[in-house]
Amino acid sequence: MRLKTSLLKEPKHILYFLNLIKHKELVSCVGWTTADELYSCSDDHQIMKWNLLTSETTRVVKLPDDIYPLELHWFPRSIGGKKQSHAESFVLTSSDGKFHLISKLGRVEKSVEAHCGAVLAGRWNYEGTALVTAGEDGQVKIWSKSGMLRSTLAQQGTPVYSVAWGPDSEKVLYTSGKQLVIKALQPNAKLLQWKAHDGLILKTDWNSVNDLILSGGEDCKYKVWDSYGRLLYSSQPHEYPITSVAWAADGEFFAVGSFHTLRLCDKTGWSYALEKPNTGSIYNIAWSVDGTQLAGACGNGHVIFAHVVEQRWEWKNFEITLIKRRTMEVHNVTNDAVDLLEFRDRVIKASLNYGHLVVSTSLQCYVFSTKNWNTPLIFDLKEGTVSLILQAERHFLLVDGGGLYLYSYEGRLISSPKFPGMRTDILNAQTVSLSNDTLAVRDKADEKVIYIIEALSGKPLGDGKPLTHKTEIVEIALDQKGLTSERKIAFIDKNRDLYITSVKRFGKEQKIVKIGTMVQTLAWNDTSNILCGIQDTRFTVWYYPNTVYVDKDLLPKTLYEKDASEFSKNPQIVHFVGNQITIRRADGSLIHLNISPYPAILHEYVSSSKWEDAVRLCRFVKDQTMWACLAAMAVANKDMATAEIAYASIGEIDKVQYINSIKDLPSKESRMAHMLLFSGNTQEAETLLLQTGLIYQAIQVNINLYNWDRALELAVKHKTHVDTVLAYRQKFLQDFGKKETNKRFLQYAEGVEVDWNKIKAKIEMENAKERERAAAGHTARA
């Protein structure tokens, strides 16, 4: 990926003196109104409008000679899909201590005395309900959208050169000499402050999608931080101070400006491209709404434009490159065939997966099949600002400023999911996940909550309650294969712990189980439910994550682990397709890893109930991991014969004996209940036995687990086998040389005589009843 830059031969911002000597005035700020229209302000007091479609430049207004503009920021165009009434205006800060609210036509609606000395920065919040300004006087102030002062957020002795709003518009980030400060709008809120650079910090930006902070300063470095002030990336020193930094709206890239320098970087900090245009210092960078191009305000009077080109997408044997703004090149590496895809408008977003290429332009969406590049399916878009495309096997999701839209690969709109407090402008691939039947979205207002939505209807799944975790969630991922009832979601929380749980939620609280710690990144396989992630210094593959619900002790035996030190700091898993995993290192290089193809084949056999083939495969491979996976899969699918073979192969003799004892039980209900017990689901086992009228068996289960109070409670409630519970309790205490202290047991022991002969006879009678019942059920089925 790189930047294609363009500069006019002569700058448009020029000041003419009486003797017609031309003087190039520095351009201080730029701002986009639409994807093809830009406004620029300069020390020549002029506001210019640039139309990129017609290549025309017109003067909007000439400001009074005492106004030297410093920063321009357009009022937010829309929130939650609703157009804003003030969207045709912008705020302009200037060196005379004022900020000016100016209409698109150039009329100064209002000028407000804001600071002593220059107003160095001014930014609208994401909703357009408040404006923050920062001044040379060291003050940070909050204003209403009509220009009324609400509060003075900060007062300090050094000028504040740059400010940025937090993603929720509840916090403000500002510079303080060599330090960065985050302060909440609420009074008495705790301040977060840290030393960020060795020199004065000149520019900062905070992205609403990825919640990451950028800073650049006079120490000639740019840095990436998380919102807790932890350093994620620090660049090598440049030749000159960093004068501008800016995030693209979707948080995937950012741009850095310096003297004769423009750099395009990935969100992790590494550099895609370095351009050396003849611009002087680039004081301000603005990204277009769709994130395809940027503009820079240059010290020599120029406005530089740069388009992002040569983006790449890979899937299996296809490599696709955006070679021009409206042209893609498809390269099939197996036969070296090359196809060119031409589009009517410029490409904004694209995604390649599951045998389809989905491309959104500024007006339309194109869906190509990898089997046929000649006849795409095309449909019009409501809004041309698609910020995210997610694909599943059967359909894909488009996210734009107006909402979420789920389409089939035939171009049919399936659903338009909605959830409480929906803000589409802050959604990204880490906080949204899509599978064939389910859509999961992390809530931004409360990051502990995940909304689970049925894909086909767009309505909440199950009982409508969202999934709630105890700490904030940073990344989510749905598995891709299998039945809806078995759909699992994996997520990483703020502590970098990895959890897994089922998405089917009906009333009862679903178990959320931790399966990993210090996990940086994760991905599900596209064809089978195998999960991979990078934990601390190890690359880990969970061949069968569902093992935690079947036999937790078995989980470590179903993993594949490899040293991850070669991936360096902050690696990201890009793809997990087939048995190949693609990882991007912090320096931008791609590493391809191959894992064994056998676990995926095992998953396929088990999903088709080909148990004999599965056993044959494990005998062929002779790998303990495979046998452990098969054991867990067999228990999950209640295939006891296969489970017995698999457990025997990994030396779990106690479990083999237990499975044998389960096989000898007379009724199907008892066998099912003991299988649930085997997986640690005591409550479900007891409920199953009680529902089918096997009261004694439910009591006996609790006796075997030493749940004495529950066993007695059931016996008293159903008025049966109270003496049996007391007898086993007495025997238990005698074996350990203890005396009864439990008041309930002492109370019932007074009126009940324990006779082991009678108890054995009753137990035998219960077993006989169960056998008769099982035989009767078998006859009825036959």
PDB file of N, CA, C and O in Angstrom, residues 370-416:
ATOM      1  N   THR A 370     -15.406 -15.746  -7.067  1.00  0.00           N
ATOM      2  CA  THR A 370     -14.036 -16.049  -7.516  1.00  0.00           C
ATOM      3  C   THR A 370     -14.038 -17.014  -8.707  1.00  0.00           C
ATOM      4  O   THR A 370     -13.011 -17.198  -9.358  1.00  0.00           O
ATOM      5  N   LYS A 371     -15.201 -17.614  -9.001  1.00  0.00           N
ATOM      6  CA  LYS A 371     -15.291 -18.515 -10.159  1.00  0.00           C
ATOM      7  C   LYS A 371     -15.551 -17.737 -11.447  1.00  0.00           C
ATOM      8  O   LYS A 371     -15.373 -18.261 -12.543  1.00  0.00           O
ATOM      9  N   ASN A 372     -16.047 -16.493 -11.304  1.00  0.00           N
ATOM     10  CA  ASN A 372     -16.384 -15.709 -12.491  1.00  0.00           C
ATOM     11  C   ASN A 372     -16.203 -14.225 -12.187  1.00  0.00           C
ATOM     12  O   ASN A 372     -17.003 -13.623 -11.466  1.00  0.00           O
ATOM     13  N   TRP A 373     -15.155 -13.615 -12.756  1.00  0.00           N
ATOM     14  CA  TRP A 373     -14.863 -12.209 -12.486  1.00  0.00           C
ATOM     15  C   TRP A 373     -15.558 -11.271 -13.465  1.00  0.00           C
ATOM     16  O   TRP A 373     -15.471 -10.048 -13.321  1.00  0.00           O
ATOM     17  N   ASN A 374     -16.254 -11.818 -14.464  1.00  0.00           N
ATOM     18  CA  ASN A 374     -16.802 -10.982 -15.545  1.00  0.00           C
ATOM     19  C   ASN A 374     -18.171 -10.392 -15.245  1.00  0.00           C
ATOM     20  O   ASN A 374     -18.506  -9.324 -15.741  1.00  0.00           O
ATOM     21  N   THR A 375     -18.971 -11.098 -14.461  1.00  0.00           N
ATOM     22  CA  THR A 375     -20.352 -10.627 -14.257  1.00  0.00           C
ATOM     23  C   THR A 375     -20.646 -10.434 -12.772  1.00  0.00           C
ATOM     24  O   THR A 375     -21.196 -11.324 -12.118  1.00  0.00           O
ATOM     25  N   PRO A 376     -20.260  -9.280 -12.230  1.00  0.00           N
ATOM     26  CA  PRO A 376     -20.564  -9.037 -10.808  1.00  0.00           C
ATOM     27  C   PRO A 376     -22.032  -8.713 -10.609  1.00  0.00           C
ATOM     28  O   PRO A 376     -22.721  -8.281 -11.546  1.00  0.00           O
ATOM     29  N   LEU A 377     -22.482  -8.934  -9.398  1.00  0.00           N
ATOM     30  CA  LEU A 377     -23.821  -8.509  -9.023  1.00  0.00           C
ATOM     31  C   LEU A 377     -23.689  -7.093  -8.448  1.00  0.00           C
ATOM     32  O   LEU A 377     -22.818  -6.855  -7.615  1.00  0.00           O
ATOM     33  N   ILE A 378     -24.503  -6.159  -8.919  1.00  0.00           N
ATOM     34  CA  ILE A 378     -24.342  -4.749  -8.510  1.00  0.00           C
ATOM     35  C   ILE A 378     -25.655  -4.242  -7.928  1.00  0.00           C
ATOM     36  O   ILE A 378     -26.725  -4.485  -8.488  1.00  0.00           O
ATOM     37  N   PHE A 379     -25.577  -3.559  -6.798  1.00  0.00           N
ATOM     38  CA  PHE A 379     -26.766  -2.869  -6.280  1.00  0.00           C
ATOM     39  C   PHE A 379     -26.346  -1.522  -5.682  1.00  0.00           C
ATOM     40  O   PHE A 379     -25.205  -1.316  -5.291  1.00  0.00           O
ATOM     41  N   ASP A 380     -27.313  -0.583  -5.653  1.00  0.00           N
ATOM     42  CA  ASP A 380     -27.033   0.775  -5.174  1.00  0.00           C
ATOM     43  C   ASP A 380     -26.999   0.806  -3.649  1.00  0.00           C
ATOM     44  O   ASP A 380     -27.698   0.046  -2.979  1.00  0.00           O
ATOM     45  N   LEU A 381     -26.185   1.720  -3.127  1.00  0.00           N
ATOM     46  CA  LEU A 381     -26.079   1.903  -1.679  1.00  0.00           C
ATOM     47  C   LEU A 381     -26.868   3.126  -1.249  1.00  0.00           C
ATOM     48  O   LEU A 381     -26.969   4.102  -1.988  1.00  0.00           O
ATOM     49  N   LYS A 382     -27.436   3.050  -0.031  1.00  0.00           N
ATOM     50  CA  LYS A 382     -28.160   4.208   0.494  1.00  0.00           C
ATOM     51  C   LYS A 382     -27.187   5.338   0.793  1.00  0.00           C
ATOM     52  O   LYS A 382     -27.456   6.501   0.568  1.00  0.00           O
ATOM     53  N   GLU A 383     -26.028   4.962   1.370  1.00  0.00           N
ATOM     54  CA  GLU A 383     -25.004   5.943   1.714  1.00  0.00           C
ATOM     55  C   GLU A 383     -23.680   5.458   1.157  1.00  0.00           C
ATOM     56  O   GLU A 383     -23.399   4.274   1.181  1.00  0.00           O
ATOM     57  N   GLY A 384     -22.848   6.355   0.704  1.00  0.00           N
ATOM     58  CA  GLY A 384     -21.587   5.932   0.087  1.00  0.00           C
ATOM     59  C   GLY A 384     -20.421   5.861   1.043  1.00  0.00           C
ATOM     60  O   GLY A 384     -19.273   5.891   0.623  1.00  0.00           O
ATOM     61  N   THR A 385     -20.723   5.785   2.339  1.00  0.00           N
ATOM     62  CA  THR A 385     -19.626   5.802   3.319  1.00  0.00           C
ATOM     63  C   THR A 385     -19.547   4.476   4.063  1.00  0.00           C
ATOM     64  O   THR A 385     -19.673   4.437   5.286  1.00  0.00           O
ATOM     65  N   VAL A 386     -19.384   3.381   3.331  1.00  0.00           N
ATOM     66  CA  VAL A 386     -19.263   2.072   3.982  1.00  0.00           C
ATOM     67  C   VAL A 386     -17.951   2.040   4.770  1.00  0.00           C
ATOM     68  O   VAL A 386     -16.874   2.288   4.232  1.00  0.00           O
ATOM     69  N   SER A 387     -18.064   1.771   6.071  1.00  0.00           N
ATOM     70  CA  SER A 387     -16.872   1.789   6.930  1.00  0.00           C
ATOM     71  C   SER A 387     -16.380   0.389   7.274  1.00  0.00           C
ATOM     72  O   SER A 387     -15.258   0.227   7.751  1.00  0.00           O
ATOM     73  N   LEU A 388     -17.216  -0.638   7.027  1.00  0.00           N
ATOM     74  CA  LEU A 388     -16.823  -2.002   7.395  1.00  0.00           C
ATOM     75  C   LEU A 388     -17.590  -3.013   6.548  1.00  0.00           C
ATOM     76  O   LEU A 388     -18.791  -2.863   6.320  1.00  0.00           O
ATOM     77  N   ILE A 389     -16.869  -4.032   6.060  1.00  0.00           N
ATOM     78  CA  ILE A 389     -17.505  -5.165   5.377  1.00  0.00           C
ATOM     79  C   ILE A 389     -17.064  -6.436   6.101  1.00  0.00           C
ATOM     80  O   ILE A 389     -15.868  -6.671   6.266  1.00  0.00           O
ATOM     81  N   LEU A 390     -18.033  -7.237   6.548  1.00  0.00           N
ATOM     82  CA  LEU A 390     -17.730  -8.528   7.183  1.00  0.00           C
ATOM     83  C   LEU A 390     -18.392  -9.629   6.375  1.00  0.00           C
ATOM     84  O   LEU A 390     -19.551  -9.492   5.980  1.00  0.00           O
ATOM     85  N   GLN A 391     -17.675 -10.736   6.153  1.00  0.00           N
ATOM     86  CA  GLN A 391     -18.233 -11.836   5.366  1.00  0.00           C
ATOM     87  C   GLN A 391     -18.379 -13.106   6.194  1.00  0.00           C
ATOM     88  O   GLN A 391     -17.559 -13.393   7.065  1.00  0.00           O
ATOM     89  N   ALA A 392     -19.442 -13.843   5.907  1.00  0.00           N
ATOM     90  CA  ALA A 392     -19.613 -15.213   6.398  1.00  0.00           C
ATOM     91  C   ALA A 392     -19.845 -16.078   5.158  1.00  0.00           C
ATOM     92  O   ALA A 392     -19.869 -15.579   4.037  1.00  0.00           O
ATOM     93  N   GLU A 393     -20.034 -17.359   5.359  1.00  0.00           N
ATOM     94  CA  GLU A 393     -20.147 -18.274   4.222  1.00  0.00           C
ATOM     95  C   GLU A 393     -21.381 -17.969   3.369  1.00  0.00           C
ATOM     96  O   GLU A 393     -21.329 -18.021   2.149  1.00  0.00           O
ATOM     97  N   ARG A 394     -22.503 -17.602   4.020  1.00  0.00           N
ATOM     98  CA  ARG A 394     -23.765 -17.441   3.295  1.00  0.00           C
ATOM     99  C   ARG A 394     -24.129 -15.995   2.987  1.00  0.00           C
ATOM    100  O   ARG A 394     -24.983 -15.732   2.138  1.00  0.00           O
ATOM    101  N   HIS A 395     -23.572 -15.045   3.719  1.00  0.00           N
ATOM    102  CA  HIS A 395     -23.969 -13.647   3.517  1.00  0.00           C
ATOM    103  C   HIS A 395     -22.872 -12.705   4.004  1.00  0.00           C
ATOM    104  O   HIS A 395     -21.854 -13.157   4.525  1.00  0.00           O
ATOM    105  N   PHE A 396     -23.099 -11.386   3.833  1.00  0.00           N
ATOM    106  CA  PHE A 396     -22.098 -10.421   4.288  1.00  0.00           C
ATOM    107  C   PHE A 396     -22.798  -9.213   4.896  1.00  0.00           C
ATOM    108  O   PHE A 396     -23.980  -8.947   4.652  1.00  0.00           O
ATOM    109  N   LEU A 397     -22.048  -8.478   5.712  1.00  0.00           N
ATOM    110  CA  LEU A 397     -22.583  -7.333   6.441  1.00  0.00           C
ATOM    111  C   LEU A 397     -21.901  -6.056   5.961  1.00  0.00           C
ATOM    112  O   LEU A 397     -20.676  -6.007   5.841  1.00  0.00           O
ATOM    113  N   LEU A 398     -22.706  -5.051   5.669  1.00  0.00           N
ATOM    114  CA  LEU A 398     -22.184  -3.709   5.351  1.00  0.00           C
ATOM    115  C   LEU A 398     -22.525  -2.779   6.507  1.00  0.00           C
ATOM    116  O   LEU A 398     -23.666  -2.766   6.978  1.00  0.00           O
ATOM    117  N   VAL A 399     -21.548  -2.008   6.943  1.00  0.00           N
ATOM    118  CA  VAL A 399     -21.777  -1.008   7.992  1.00  0.00           C
ATOM    119  C   VAL A 399     -21.483   0.363   7.391  1.00  0.00           C
ATOM    120  O   VAL A 399     -20.404   0.585   6.835  1.00  0.00           O
ATOM    121  N   ASP A 400     -22.481   1.275   7.454  1.00  0.00           N
ATOM    122  CA  ASP A 400     -22.230   2.646   7.013  1.00  0.00           C
ATOM    123  C   ASP A 400     -22.784   3.617   8.047  1.00  0.00           C
ATOM    124  O   ASP A 400     -23.214   3.208   9.130  1.00  0.00           O
ATOM    125  N   GLY A 401     -22.770   4.904   7.718  1.00  0.00           N
ATOM    126  CA  GLY A 401     -23.217   5.911   8.682  1.00  0.00           C
ATOM    127  C   GLY A 401     -24.670   5.769   9.081  1.00  0.00           C
ATOM    128  O   GLY A 401     -25.091   6.276  10.115  1.00  0.00           O
ATOM    129  N   GLY A 402     -25.465   5.066   8.258  1.00  0.00           N
ATOM    130  CA  GLY A 402     -26.895   4.944   8.528  1.00  0.00           C
ATOM    131  C   GLY A 402     -27.296   3.713   9.315  1.00  0.00           C
ATOM    132  O   GLY A 402     -28.334   3.693   9.968  1.00  0.00           O
ATOM    133  N   GLY A 403     -26.524   2.648   9.251  1.00  0.00           N
ATOM    134  CA  GLY A 403     -26.916   1.432   9.958  1.00  0.00           C
ATOM    135  C   GLY A 403     -26.126   0.211   9.530  1.00  0.00           C
ATOM    136  O   GLY A 403     -25.096   0.309   8.853  1.00  0.00           O
ATOM    137  N   LEU A 404     -26.640  -0.969   9.934  1.00  0.00           N
ATOM    138  CA  LEU A 404     -26.045  -2.248   9.570  1.00  0.00           C
ATOM    139  C   LEU A 404     -26.986  -2.943   8.594  1.00  0.00           C
ATOM    140  O   LEU A 404     -28.211  -2.964   8.805  1.00  0.00           O
ATOM    141  N   TYR A 405     -26.424  -3.513   7.518  1.00  0.00           N
ATOM    142  CA  TYR A 405     -27.241  -4.156   6.490  1.00  0.00           C
ATOM    143  C   TYR A 405     -26.643  -5.511   6.150  1.00  0.00           C
ATOM    144  O   TYR A 405     -25.470  -5.598   5.789  1.00  0.00           O
ATOM    145  N   LEU A 406     -27.468  -6.541   6.250  1.00  0.00           N
ATOM    146  CA  LEU A 406     -27.019  -7.897   5.951  1.00  0.00           C
ATOM    147  C   LEU A 406     -27.556  -8.300   4.577  1.00  0.00           C
ATOM    148  O   LEU A 406     -28.773  -8.263   4.349  1.00  0.00           O
ATOM    149  N   TYR A 407     -26.645  -8.660   3.670  1.00  0.00           N
ATOM    150  CA  TYR A 407     -27.026  -9.024   2.304  1.00  0.00           C
ATOM    151  C   TYR A 407     -26.603 -10.454   1.998  1.00  0.00           C
ATOM    152  O   TYR A 407     -25.562 -10.920   2.492  1.00  0.00           O
ATOM    153  N   SER A 408     -27.388 -11.120   1.154  1.00  0.00           N
ATOM    154  CA  SER A 408     -26.947 -12.412   0.613  1.00  0.00           C
ATOM    155  C   SER A 408     -25.988 -12.124  -0.532  1.00  0.00           C
ATOM    156  O   SER A 408     -25.925 -10.994  -1.035  1.00  0.00           O
ATOM    157  N   TYR A 409     -25.246 -13.143  -0.972  1.00  0.00           N
ATOM    158  CA  TYR A 409     -24.304 -12.941  -2.085  1.00  0.00           C
ATOM    159  C   TYR A 409     -25.036 -12.749  -3.420  1.00  0.00           C
ATOM    160  O   TYR A 409     -24.422 -12.466  -4.437  1.00  0.00           O
ATOM    161  N   GLU A 410     -26.380 -12.911  -3.406  1.00  0.00           N
ATOM    162  CA  GLU A 410     -27.194 -12.610  -4.594  1.00  0.00           C
ATOM    163  C   GLU A 410     -27.664 -11.158  -4.568  1.00  0.00           C
ATOM    164  O   GLU A 410     -28.427 -10.722  -5.437  1.00  0.00           O
ATOM    165  N   GLY A 411     -27.261 -10.405  -3.535  1.00  0.00           N
ATOM    166  CA  GLY A 411     -27.616  -8.988  -3.454  1.00  0.00           C
ATOM    167  C   GLY A 411     -28.939  -8.706  -2.787  1.00  0.00           C
ATOM    168  O   GLY A 411     -29.424  -7.571  -2.802  1.00  0.00           O
ATOM    169  N   ARG A 412     -29.554  -9.715  -2.178  1.00  0.00           N
ATOM    170  CA  ARG A 412     -30.852  -9.526  -1.508  1.00  0.00           C
ATOM    171  C   ARG A 412     -30.624  -9.042  -0.079  1.00  0.00           C
ATOM    172  O   ARG A 412     -29.809  -9.605   0.652  1.00  0.00           O
ATOM    173  N   LEU A 413     -31.345  -7.999   0.328  1.00  0.00           N
ATOM    174  CA  LEU A 413     -31.240  -7.512   1.707  1.00  0.00           C
ATOM    175  C   LEU A 413     -31.952  -8.495   2.628  1.00  0.00           C
ATOM    176  O   LEU A 413     -33.146  -8.729   2.500  1.00  0.00           O
ATOM    177  N   ILE A 414     -31.194  -9.093   3.551  1.00  0.00           N
ATOM    178  CA  ILE A 414     -31.760 -10.107   4.457  1.00  0.00           C
ATOM    179  C   ILE A 414     -32.360  -9.445   5.686  1.00  0.00           C
ATOM    180  O   ILE A 414     -33.483  -9.726   6.085  1.00  0.00           O
ATOM    181  N   SER A 415     -31.595  -8.556   6.315  1.00  0.00           N
ATOM    182  CA  SER A 415     -32.097  -7.874   7.511  1.00  0.00           C
ATOM    183  C   SER A 415     -31.285  -6.610   7.748  1.00  0.00           C
ATOM    184  O   SER A 415     -30.204  -6.427   7.183  1.00  0.00           O
ATOM    185  N   SER A 416     -31.834  -5.755   8.592  1.00  0.00           N
ATOM    186  CA  SER A 416     -31.133  -4.535   8.981  1.00  0.00           C
ATOM    187  C   SER A 416     -31.126  -4.480  10.514  1.00  0.00           C
ATOM    188  O   SER A 416     -31.989  -3.855  11.120  1.00  0.00           O
TER     189      SER A 416
END
